[in-house]
mmCIF file of N, CA and C in Angstrom:
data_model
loop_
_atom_site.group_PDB
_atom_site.id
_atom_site.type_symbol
_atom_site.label_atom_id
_atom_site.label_comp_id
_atom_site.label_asym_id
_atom_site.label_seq_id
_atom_site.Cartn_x
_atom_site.Cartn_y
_atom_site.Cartn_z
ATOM 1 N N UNK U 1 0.839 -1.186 0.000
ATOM 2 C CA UNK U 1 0.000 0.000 0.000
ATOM 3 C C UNK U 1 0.882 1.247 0.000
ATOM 4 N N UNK U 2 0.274 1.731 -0.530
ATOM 5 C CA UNK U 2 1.364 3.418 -0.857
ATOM 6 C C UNK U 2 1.198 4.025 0.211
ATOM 7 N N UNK U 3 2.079 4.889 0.567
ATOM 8 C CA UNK U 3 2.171 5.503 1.884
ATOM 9 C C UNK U 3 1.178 6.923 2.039
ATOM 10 N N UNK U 4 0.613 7.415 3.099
ATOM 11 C CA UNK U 4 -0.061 9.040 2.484
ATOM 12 C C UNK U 4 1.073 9.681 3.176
ATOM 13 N N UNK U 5 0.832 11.120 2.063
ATOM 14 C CA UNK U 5 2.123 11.937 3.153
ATOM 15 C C UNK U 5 0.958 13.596 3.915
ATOM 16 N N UNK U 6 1.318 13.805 4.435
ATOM 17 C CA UNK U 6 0.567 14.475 5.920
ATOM 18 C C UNK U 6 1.261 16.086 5.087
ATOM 19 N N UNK U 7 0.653 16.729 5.236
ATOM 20 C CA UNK U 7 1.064 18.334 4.770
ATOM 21 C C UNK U 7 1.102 19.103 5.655
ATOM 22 N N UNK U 8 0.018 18.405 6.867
ATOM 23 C CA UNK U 8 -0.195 19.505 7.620
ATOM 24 C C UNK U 8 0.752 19.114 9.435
ATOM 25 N N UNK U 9 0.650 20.225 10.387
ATOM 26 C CA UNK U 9 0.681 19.252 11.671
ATOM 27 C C UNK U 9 -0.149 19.326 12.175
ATOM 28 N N UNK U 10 0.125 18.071 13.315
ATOM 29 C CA UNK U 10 -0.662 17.806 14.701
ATOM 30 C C UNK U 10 -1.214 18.944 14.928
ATOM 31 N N UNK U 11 -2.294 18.808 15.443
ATOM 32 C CA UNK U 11 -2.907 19.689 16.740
ATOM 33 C C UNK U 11 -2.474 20.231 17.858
ATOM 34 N N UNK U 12 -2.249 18.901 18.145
ATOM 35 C CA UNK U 12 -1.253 19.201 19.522
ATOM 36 C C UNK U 12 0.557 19.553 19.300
ATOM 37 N N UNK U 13 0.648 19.430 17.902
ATOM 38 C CA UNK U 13 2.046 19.641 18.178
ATOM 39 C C UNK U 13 2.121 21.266 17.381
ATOM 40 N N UNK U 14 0.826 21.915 17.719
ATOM 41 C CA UNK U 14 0.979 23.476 16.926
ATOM 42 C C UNK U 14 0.075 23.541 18.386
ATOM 43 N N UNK U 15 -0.431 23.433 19.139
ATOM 44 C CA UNK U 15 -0.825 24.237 20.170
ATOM 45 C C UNK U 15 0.372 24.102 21.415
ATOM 46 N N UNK U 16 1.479 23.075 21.267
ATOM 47 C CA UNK U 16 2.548 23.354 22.166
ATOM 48 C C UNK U 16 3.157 24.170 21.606
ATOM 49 N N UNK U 17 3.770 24.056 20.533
ATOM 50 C CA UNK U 17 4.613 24.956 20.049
ATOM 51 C C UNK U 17 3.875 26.656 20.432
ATOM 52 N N UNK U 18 2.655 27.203 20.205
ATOM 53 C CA UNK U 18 2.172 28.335 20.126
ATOM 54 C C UNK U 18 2.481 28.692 22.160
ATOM 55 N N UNK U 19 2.082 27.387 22.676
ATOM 56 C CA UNK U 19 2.436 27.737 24.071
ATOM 57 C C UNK U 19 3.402 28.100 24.747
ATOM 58 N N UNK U 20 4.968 27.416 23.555
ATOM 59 C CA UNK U 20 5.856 27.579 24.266
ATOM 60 C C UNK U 20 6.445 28.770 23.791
ATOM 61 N N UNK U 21 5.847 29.323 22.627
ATOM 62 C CA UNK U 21 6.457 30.300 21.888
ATOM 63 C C UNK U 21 5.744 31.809 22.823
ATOM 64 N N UNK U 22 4.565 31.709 22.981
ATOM 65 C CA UNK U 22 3.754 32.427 24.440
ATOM 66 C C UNK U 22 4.488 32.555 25.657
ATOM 67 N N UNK U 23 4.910 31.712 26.534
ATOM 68 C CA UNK U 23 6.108 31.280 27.271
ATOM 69 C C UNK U 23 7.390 31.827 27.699
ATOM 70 N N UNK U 24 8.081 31.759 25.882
ATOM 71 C CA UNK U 24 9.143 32.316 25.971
ATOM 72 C C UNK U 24 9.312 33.706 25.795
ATOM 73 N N UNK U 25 7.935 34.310 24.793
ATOM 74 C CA UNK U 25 7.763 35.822 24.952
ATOM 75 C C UNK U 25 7.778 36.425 26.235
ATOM 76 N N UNK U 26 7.152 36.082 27.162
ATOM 77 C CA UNK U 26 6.560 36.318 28.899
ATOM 78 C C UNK U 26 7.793 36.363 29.723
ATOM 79 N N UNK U 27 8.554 35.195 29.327
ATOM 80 C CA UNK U 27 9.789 35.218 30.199
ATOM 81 C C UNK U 27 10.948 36.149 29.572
ATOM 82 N N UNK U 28 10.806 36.286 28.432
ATOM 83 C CA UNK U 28 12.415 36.845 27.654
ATOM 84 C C UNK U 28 11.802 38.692 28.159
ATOM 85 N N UNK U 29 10.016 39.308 28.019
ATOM 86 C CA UNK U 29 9.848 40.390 28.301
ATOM 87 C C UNK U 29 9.644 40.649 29.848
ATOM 88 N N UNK U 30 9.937 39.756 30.810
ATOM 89 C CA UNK U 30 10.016 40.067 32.284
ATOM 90 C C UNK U 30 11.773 40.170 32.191
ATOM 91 N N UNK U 31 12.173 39.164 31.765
ATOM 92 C CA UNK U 31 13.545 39.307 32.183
ATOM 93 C C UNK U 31 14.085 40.616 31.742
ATOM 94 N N UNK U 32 13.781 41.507 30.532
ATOM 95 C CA UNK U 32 14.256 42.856 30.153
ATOM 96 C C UNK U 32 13.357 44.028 31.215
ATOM 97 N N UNK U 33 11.889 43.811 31.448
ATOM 98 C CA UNK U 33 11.753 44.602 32.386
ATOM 99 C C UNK U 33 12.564 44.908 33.754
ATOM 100 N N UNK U 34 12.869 43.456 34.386
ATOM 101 C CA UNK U 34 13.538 43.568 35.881
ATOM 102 C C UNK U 34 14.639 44.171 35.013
ATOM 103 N N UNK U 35 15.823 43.598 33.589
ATOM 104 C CA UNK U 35 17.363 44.319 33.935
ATOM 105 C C UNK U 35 16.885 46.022 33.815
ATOM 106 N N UNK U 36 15.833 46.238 33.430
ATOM 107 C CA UNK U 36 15.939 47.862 33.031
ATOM 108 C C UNK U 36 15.201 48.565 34.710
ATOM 109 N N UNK U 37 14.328 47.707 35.773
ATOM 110 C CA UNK U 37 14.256 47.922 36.955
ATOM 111 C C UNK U 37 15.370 48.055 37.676
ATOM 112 N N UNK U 38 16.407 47.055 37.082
ATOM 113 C CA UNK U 38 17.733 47.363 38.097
ATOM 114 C C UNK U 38 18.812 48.193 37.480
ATOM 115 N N UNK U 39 18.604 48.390 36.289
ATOM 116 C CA UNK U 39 19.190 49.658 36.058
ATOM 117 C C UNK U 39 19.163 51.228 36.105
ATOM 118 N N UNK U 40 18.028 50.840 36.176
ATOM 119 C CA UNK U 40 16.879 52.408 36.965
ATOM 120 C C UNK U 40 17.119 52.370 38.483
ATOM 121 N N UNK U 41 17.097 51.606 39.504
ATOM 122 C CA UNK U 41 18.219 51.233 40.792
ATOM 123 C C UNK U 41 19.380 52.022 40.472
ATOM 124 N N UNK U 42 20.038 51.522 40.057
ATOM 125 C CA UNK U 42 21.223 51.780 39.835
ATOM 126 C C UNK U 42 21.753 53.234 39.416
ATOM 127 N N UNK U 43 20.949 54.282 38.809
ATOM 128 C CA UNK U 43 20.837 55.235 38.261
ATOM 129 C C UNK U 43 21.552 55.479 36.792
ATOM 130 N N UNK U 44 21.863 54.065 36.190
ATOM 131 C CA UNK U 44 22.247 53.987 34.740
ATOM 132 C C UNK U 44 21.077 54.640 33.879
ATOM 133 N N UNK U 45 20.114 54.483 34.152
ATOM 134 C CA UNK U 45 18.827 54.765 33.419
ATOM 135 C C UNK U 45 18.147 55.892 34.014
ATOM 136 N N UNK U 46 17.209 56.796 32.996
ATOM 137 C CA UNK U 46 16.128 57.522 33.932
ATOM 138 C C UNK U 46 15.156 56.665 34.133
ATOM 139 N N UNK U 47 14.523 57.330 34.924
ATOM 140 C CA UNK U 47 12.955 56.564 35.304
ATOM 141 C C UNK U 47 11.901 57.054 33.836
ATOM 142 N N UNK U 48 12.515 57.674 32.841
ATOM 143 C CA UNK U 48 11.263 57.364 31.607
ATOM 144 C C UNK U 48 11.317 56.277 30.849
ATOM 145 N N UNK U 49 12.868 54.952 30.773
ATOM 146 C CA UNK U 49 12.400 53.969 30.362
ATOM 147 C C UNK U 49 11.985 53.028 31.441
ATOM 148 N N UNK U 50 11.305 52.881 32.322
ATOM 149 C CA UNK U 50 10.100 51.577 32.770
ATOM 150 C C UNK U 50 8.759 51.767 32.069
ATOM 151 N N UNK U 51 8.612 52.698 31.413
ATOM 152 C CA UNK U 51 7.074 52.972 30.733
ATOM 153 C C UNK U 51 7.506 52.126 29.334
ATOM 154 N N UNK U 52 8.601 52.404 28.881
ATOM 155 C CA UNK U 52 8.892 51.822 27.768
ATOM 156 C C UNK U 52 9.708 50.090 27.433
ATOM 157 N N UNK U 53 9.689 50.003 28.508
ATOM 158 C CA UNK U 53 10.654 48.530 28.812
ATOM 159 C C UNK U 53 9.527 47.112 28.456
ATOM 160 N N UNK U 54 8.382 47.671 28.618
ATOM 161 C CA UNK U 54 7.487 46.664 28.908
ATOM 162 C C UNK U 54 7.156 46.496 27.014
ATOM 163 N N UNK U 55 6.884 47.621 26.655
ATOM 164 C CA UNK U 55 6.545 47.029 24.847
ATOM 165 C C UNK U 55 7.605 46.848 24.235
ATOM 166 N N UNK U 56 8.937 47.283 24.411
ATOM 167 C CA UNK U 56 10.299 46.925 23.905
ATOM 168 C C UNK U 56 10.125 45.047 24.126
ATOM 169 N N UNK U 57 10.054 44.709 25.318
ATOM 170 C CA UNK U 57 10.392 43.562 26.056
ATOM 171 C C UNK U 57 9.123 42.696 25.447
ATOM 172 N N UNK U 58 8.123 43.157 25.063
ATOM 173 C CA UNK U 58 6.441 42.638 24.090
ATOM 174 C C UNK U 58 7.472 42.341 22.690
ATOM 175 N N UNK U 59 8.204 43.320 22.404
ATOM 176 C CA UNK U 59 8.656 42.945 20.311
ATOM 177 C C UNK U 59 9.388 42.060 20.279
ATOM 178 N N UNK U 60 10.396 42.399 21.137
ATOM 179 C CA UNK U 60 11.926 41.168 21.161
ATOM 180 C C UNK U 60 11.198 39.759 22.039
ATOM 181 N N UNK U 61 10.502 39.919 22.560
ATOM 182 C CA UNK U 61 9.763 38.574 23.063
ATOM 183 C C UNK U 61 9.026 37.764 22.143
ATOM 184 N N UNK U 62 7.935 38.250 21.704
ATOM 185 C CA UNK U 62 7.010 37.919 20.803
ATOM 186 C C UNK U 62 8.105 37.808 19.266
ATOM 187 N N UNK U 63 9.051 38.576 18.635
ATOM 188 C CA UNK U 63 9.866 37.975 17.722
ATOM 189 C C UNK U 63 10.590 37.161 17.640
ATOM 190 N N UNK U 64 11.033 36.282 19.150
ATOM 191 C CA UNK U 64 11.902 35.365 19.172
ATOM 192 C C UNK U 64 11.272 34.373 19.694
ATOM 193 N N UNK U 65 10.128 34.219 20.374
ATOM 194 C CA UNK U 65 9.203 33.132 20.755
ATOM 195 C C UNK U 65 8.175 32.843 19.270
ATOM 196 N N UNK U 66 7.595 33.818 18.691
ATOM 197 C CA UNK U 66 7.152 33.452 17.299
ATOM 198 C C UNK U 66 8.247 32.588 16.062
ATOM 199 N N UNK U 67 9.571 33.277 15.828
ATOM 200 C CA UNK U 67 10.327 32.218 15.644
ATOM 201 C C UNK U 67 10.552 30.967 16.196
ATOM 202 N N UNK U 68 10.548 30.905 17.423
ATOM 203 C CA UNK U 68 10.452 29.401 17.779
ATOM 204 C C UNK U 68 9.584 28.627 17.346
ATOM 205 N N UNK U 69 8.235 29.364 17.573
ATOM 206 C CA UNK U 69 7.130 28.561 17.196
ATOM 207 C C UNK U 69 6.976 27.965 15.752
ATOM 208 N N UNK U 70 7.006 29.145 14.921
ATOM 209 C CA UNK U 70 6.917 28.897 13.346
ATOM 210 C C UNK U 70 8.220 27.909 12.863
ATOM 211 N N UNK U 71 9.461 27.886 13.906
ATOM 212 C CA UNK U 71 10.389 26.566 13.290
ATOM 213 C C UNK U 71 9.607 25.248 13.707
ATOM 214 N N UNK U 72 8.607 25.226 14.504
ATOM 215 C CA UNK U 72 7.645 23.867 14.878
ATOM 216 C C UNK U 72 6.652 23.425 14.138
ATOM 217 N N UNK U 73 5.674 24.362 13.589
ATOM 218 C CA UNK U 73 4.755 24.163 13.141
ATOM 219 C C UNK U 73 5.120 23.991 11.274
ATOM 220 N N UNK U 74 5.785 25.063 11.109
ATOM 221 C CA UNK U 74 6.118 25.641 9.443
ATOM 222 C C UNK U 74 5.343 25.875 8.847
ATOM 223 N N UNK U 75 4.440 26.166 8.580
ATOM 224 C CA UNK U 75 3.232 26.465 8.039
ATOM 225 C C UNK U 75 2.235 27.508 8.293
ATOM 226 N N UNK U 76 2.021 28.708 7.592
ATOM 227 C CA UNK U 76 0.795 30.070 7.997
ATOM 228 C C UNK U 76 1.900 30.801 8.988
ATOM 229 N N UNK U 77 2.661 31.013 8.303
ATOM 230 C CA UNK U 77 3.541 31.210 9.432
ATOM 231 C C UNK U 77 3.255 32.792 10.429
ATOM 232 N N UNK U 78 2.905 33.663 9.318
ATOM 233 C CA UNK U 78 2.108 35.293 9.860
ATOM 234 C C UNK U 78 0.913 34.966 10.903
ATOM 235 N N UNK U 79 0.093 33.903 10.636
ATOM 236 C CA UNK U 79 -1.065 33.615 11.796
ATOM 237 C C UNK U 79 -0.441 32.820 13.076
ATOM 238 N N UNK U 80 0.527 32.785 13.053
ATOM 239 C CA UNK U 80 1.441 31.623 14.045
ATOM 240 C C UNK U 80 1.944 32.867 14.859
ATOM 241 N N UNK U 81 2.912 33.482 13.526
ATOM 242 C CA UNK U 81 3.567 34.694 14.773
ATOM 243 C C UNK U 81 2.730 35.484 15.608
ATOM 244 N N UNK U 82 1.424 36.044 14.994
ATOM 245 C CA UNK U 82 0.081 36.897 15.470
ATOM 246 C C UNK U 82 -0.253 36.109 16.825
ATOM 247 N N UNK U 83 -0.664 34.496 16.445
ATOM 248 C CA UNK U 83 -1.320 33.735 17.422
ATOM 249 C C UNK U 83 -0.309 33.596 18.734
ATOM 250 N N UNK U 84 0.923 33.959 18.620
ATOM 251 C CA UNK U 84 2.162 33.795 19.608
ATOM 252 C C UNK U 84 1.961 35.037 20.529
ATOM 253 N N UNK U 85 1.716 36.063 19.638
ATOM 254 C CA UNK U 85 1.496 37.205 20.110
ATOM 255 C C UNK U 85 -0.037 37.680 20.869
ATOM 256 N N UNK U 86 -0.684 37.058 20.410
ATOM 257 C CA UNK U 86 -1.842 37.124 21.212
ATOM 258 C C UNK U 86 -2.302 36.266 22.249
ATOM 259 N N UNK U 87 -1.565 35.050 22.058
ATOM 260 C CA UNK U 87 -1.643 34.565 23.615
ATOM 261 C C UNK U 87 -0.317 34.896 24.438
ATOM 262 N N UNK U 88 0.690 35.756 23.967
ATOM 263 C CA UNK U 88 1.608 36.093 25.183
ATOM 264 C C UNK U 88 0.467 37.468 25.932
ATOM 265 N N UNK U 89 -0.592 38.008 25.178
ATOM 266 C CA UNK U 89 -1.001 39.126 25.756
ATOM 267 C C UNK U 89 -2.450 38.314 26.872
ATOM 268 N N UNK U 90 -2.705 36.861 26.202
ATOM 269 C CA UNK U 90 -3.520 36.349 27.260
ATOM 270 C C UNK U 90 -2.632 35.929 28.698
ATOM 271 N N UNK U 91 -1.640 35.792 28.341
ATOM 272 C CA UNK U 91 -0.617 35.147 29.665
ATOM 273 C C UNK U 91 -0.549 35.959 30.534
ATOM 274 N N UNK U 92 -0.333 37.522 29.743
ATOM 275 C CA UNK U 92 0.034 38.884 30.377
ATOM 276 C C UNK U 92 -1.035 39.588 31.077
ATOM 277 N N UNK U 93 -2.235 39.661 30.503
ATOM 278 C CA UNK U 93 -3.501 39.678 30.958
ATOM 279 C C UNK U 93 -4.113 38.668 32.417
ATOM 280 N N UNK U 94 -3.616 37.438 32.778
ATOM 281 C CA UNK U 94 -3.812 35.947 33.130
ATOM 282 C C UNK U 94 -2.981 36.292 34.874
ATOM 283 N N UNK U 95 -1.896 36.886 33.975
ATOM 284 C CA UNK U 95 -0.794 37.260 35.197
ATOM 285 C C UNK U 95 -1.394 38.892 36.509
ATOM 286 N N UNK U 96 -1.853 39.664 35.096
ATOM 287 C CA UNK U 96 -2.143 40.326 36.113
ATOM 288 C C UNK U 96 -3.667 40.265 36.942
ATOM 289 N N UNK U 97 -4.453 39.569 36.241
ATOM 290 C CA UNK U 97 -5.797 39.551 37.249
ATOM 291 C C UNK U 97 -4.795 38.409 38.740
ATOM 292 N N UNK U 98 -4.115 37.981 38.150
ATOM 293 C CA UNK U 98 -3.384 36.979 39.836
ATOM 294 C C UNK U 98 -2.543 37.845 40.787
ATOM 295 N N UNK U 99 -2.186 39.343 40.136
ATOM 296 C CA UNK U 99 -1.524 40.171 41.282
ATOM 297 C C UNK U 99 -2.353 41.327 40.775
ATOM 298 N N UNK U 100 -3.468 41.799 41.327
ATOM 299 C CA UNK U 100 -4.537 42.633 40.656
ATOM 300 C C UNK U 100 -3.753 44.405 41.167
ATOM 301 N N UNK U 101 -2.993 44.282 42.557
ATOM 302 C CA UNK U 101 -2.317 45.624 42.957
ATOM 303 C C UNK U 101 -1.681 46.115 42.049
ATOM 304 N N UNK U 102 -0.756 45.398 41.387
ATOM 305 C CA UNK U 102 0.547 45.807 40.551
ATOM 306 C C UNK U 102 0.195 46.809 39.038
ATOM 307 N N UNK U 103 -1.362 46.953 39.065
ATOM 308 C CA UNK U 103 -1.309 48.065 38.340
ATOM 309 C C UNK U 103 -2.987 48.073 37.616
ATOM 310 N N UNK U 104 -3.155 49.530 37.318
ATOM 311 C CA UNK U 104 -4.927 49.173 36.491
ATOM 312 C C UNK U 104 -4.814 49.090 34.756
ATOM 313 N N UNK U 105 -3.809 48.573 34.737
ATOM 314 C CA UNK U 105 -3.741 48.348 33.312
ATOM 315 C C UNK U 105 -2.562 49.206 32.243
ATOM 316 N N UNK U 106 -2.159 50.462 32.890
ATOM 317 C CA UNK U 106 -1.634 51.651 31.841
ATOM 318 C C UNK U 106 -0.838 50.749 30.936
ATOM 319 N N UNK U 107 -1.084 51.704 29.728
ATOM 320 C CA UNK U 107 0.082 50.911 28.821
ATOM 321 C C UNK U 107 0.491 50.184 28.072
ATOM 322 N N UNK U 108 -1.439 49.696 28.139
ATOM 323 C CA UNK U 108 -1.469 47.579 27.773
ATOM 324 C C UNK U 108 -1.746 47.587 26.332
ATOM 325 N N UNK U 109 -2.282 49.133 25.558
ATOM 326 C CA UNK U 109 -1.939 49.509 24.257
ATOM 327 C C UNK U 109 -0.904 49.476 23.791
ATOM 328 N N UNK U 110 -0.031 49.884 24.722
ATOM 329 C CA UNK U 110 1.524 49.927 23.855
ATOM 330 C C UNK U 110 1.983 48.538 23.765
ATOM 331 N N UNK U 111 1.939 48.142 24.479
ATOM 332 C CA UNK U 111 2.304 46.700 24.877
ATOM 333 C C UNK U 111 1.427 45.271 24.193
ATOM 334 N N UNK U 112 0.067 45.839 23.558
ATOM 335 C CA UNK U 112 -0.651 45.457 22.880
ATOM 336 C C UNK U 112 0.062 45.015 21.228
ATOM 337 N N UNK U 113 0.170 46.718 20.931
ATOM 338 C CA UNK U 113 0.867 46.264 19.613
ATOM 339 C C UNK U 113 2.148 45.885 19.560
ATOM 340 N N UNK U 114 3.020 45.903 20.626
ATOM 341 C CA UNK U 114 4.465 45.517 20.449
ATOM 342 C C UNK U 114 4.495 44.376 20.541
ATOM 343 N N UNK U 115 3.581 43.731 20.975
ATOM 344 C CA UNK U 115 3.693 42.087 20.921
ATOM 345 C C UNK U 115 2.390 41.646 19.543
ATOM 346 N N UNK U 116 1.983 42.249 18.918
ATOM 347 C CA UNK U 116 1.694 41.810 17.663
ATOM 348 C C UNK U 116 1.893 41.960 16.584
ATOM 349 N N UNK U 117 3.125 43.100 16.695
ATOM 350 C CA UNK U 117 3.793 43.714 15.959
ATOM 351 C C UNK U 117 5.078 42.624 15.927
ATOM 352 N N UNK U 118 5.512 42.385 17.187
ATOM 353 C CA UNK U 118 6.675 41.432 16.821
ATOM 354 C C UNK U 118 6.389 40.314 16.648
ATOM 355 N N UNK U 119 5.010 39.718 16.871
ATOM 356 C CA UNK U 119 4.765 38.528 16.346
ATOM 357 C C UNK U 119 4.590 38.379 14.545
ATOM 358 N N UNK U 120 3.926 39.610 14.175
ATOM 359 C CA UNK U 120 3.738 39.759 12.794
ATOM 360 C C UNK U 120 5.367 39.604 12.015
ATOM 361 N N UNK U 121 6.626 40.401 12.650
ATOM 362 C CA UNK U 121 7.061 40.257 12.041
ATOM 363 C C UNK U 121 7.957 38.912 12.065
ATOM 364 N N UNK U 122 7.930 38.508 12.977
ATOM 365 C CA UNK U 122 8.509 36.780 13.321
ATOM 366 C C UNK U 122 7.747 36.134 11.995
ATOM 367 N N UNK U 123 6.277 36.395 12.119
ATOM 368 C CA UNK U 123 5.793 35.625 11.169
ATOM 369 C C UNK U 123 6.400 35.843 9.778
ATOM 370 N N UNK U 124 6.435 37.115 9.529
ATOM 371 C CA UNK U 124 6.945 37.522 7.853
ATOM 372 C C UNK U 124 8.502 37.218 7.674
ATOM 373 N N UNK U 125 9.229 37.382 8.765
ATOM 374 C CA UNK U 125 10.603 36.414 8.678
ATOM 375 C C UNK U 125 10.721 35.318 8.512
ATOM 376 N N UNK U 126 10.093 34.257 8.774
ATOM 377 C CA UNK U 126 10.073 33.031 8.523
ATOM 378 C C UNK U 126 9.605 32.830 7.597
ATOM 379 N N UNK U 127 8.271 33.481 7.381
ATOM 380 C CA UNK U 127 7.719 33.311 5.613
ATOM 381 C C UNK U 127 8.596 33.196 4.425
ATOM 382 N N UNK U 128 9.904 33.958 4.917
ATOM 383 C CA UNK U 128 10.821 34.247 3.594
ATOM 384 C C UNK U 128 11.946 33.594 3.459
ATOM 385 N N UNK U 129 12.077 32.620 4.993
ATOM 386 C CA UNK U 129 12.457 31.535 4.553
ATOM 387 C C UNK U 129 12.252 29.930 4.424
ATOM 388 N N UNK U 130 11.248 30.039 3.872
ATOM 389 C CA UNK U 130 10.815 28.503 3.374
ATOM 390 C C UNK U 130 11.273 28.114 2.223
ATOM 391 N N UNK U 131 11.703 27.115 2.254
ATOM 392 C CA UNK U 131 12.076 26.581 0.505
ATOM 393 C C UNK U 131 10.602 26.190 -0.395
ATOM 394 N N UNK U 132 10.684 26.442 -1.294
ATOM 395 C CA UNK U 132 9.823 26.623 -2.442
ATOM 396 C C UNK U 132 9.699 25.433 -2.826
ATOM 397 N N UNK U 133 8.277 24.849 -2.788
ATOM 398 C CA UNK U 133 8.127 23.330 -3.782
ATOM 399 C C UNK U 133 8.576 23.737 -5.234
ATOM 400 N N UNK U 134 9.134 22.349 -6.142
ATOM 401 C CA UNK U 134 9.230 22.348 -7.186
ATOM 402 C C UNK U 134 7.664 21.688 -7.490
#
């Protein structure tokens, strides 16, 4: 019997990947918030980048966790990077109803598009490199 060949993936192996690519956005944009908290400590920094640390830390998160993802899945790759990006903003959202003090929201626009902005472009980077069926 001839073999079928599969075009597409798993289910489950595009909703881990989107999780872990969610994941690694969350952690790679906390870890740049605290170094720019302790550099604002420190008085290396003014106190006007913590307003800005958080959507900086949304692009470079969401562009390097959307790359992860889209090397898993390979496929739609712009709805992958988007979908990376919109559940790092459910995680982010998730996180703060669990410490409800830490703030009423400011910001979550900026931080909105910087993480779908860098998911978009994770996605359009990878788009351009797929090899081309003959």
């Amino acid at each position: 019997m001839p073999q079928e060949r599969t075009t597409g993936t798993s289910p489950g192996t595009a909703v881990t990947a989107l999780l872990a690519g969610g994941a690694i956005a969350l952690g790679i944009t906390l870890l740049l918030m605290a170094l720019v908290a302790w550099l604002i400590a420190g008085g290396t920094l003014g106190e006007e980048w913590a307003g800005r640390a958080g959507a900086i830390g949304a692009v470079l998160g969401c562009l390097i966790g959307g790359q992860y993802a889209n090397s898993s899945i390979r496929s739609r790759a712009l709805l992958v990077g988007l979908g990376v990006g919109g559940l790092f903003l459910l995680l982010w959202l998730g996180a703060g109803l669990l410490f409800p003090e830490s703030g009423t929201g400011s910001g979550l626009a900026s931080l909105a598009a910087g993480a779908l902005a860098g998911g978009a472009v994770s996605g359009l980077l990878s788009a351009f490199h797929k090899k081309r069926r003959k």
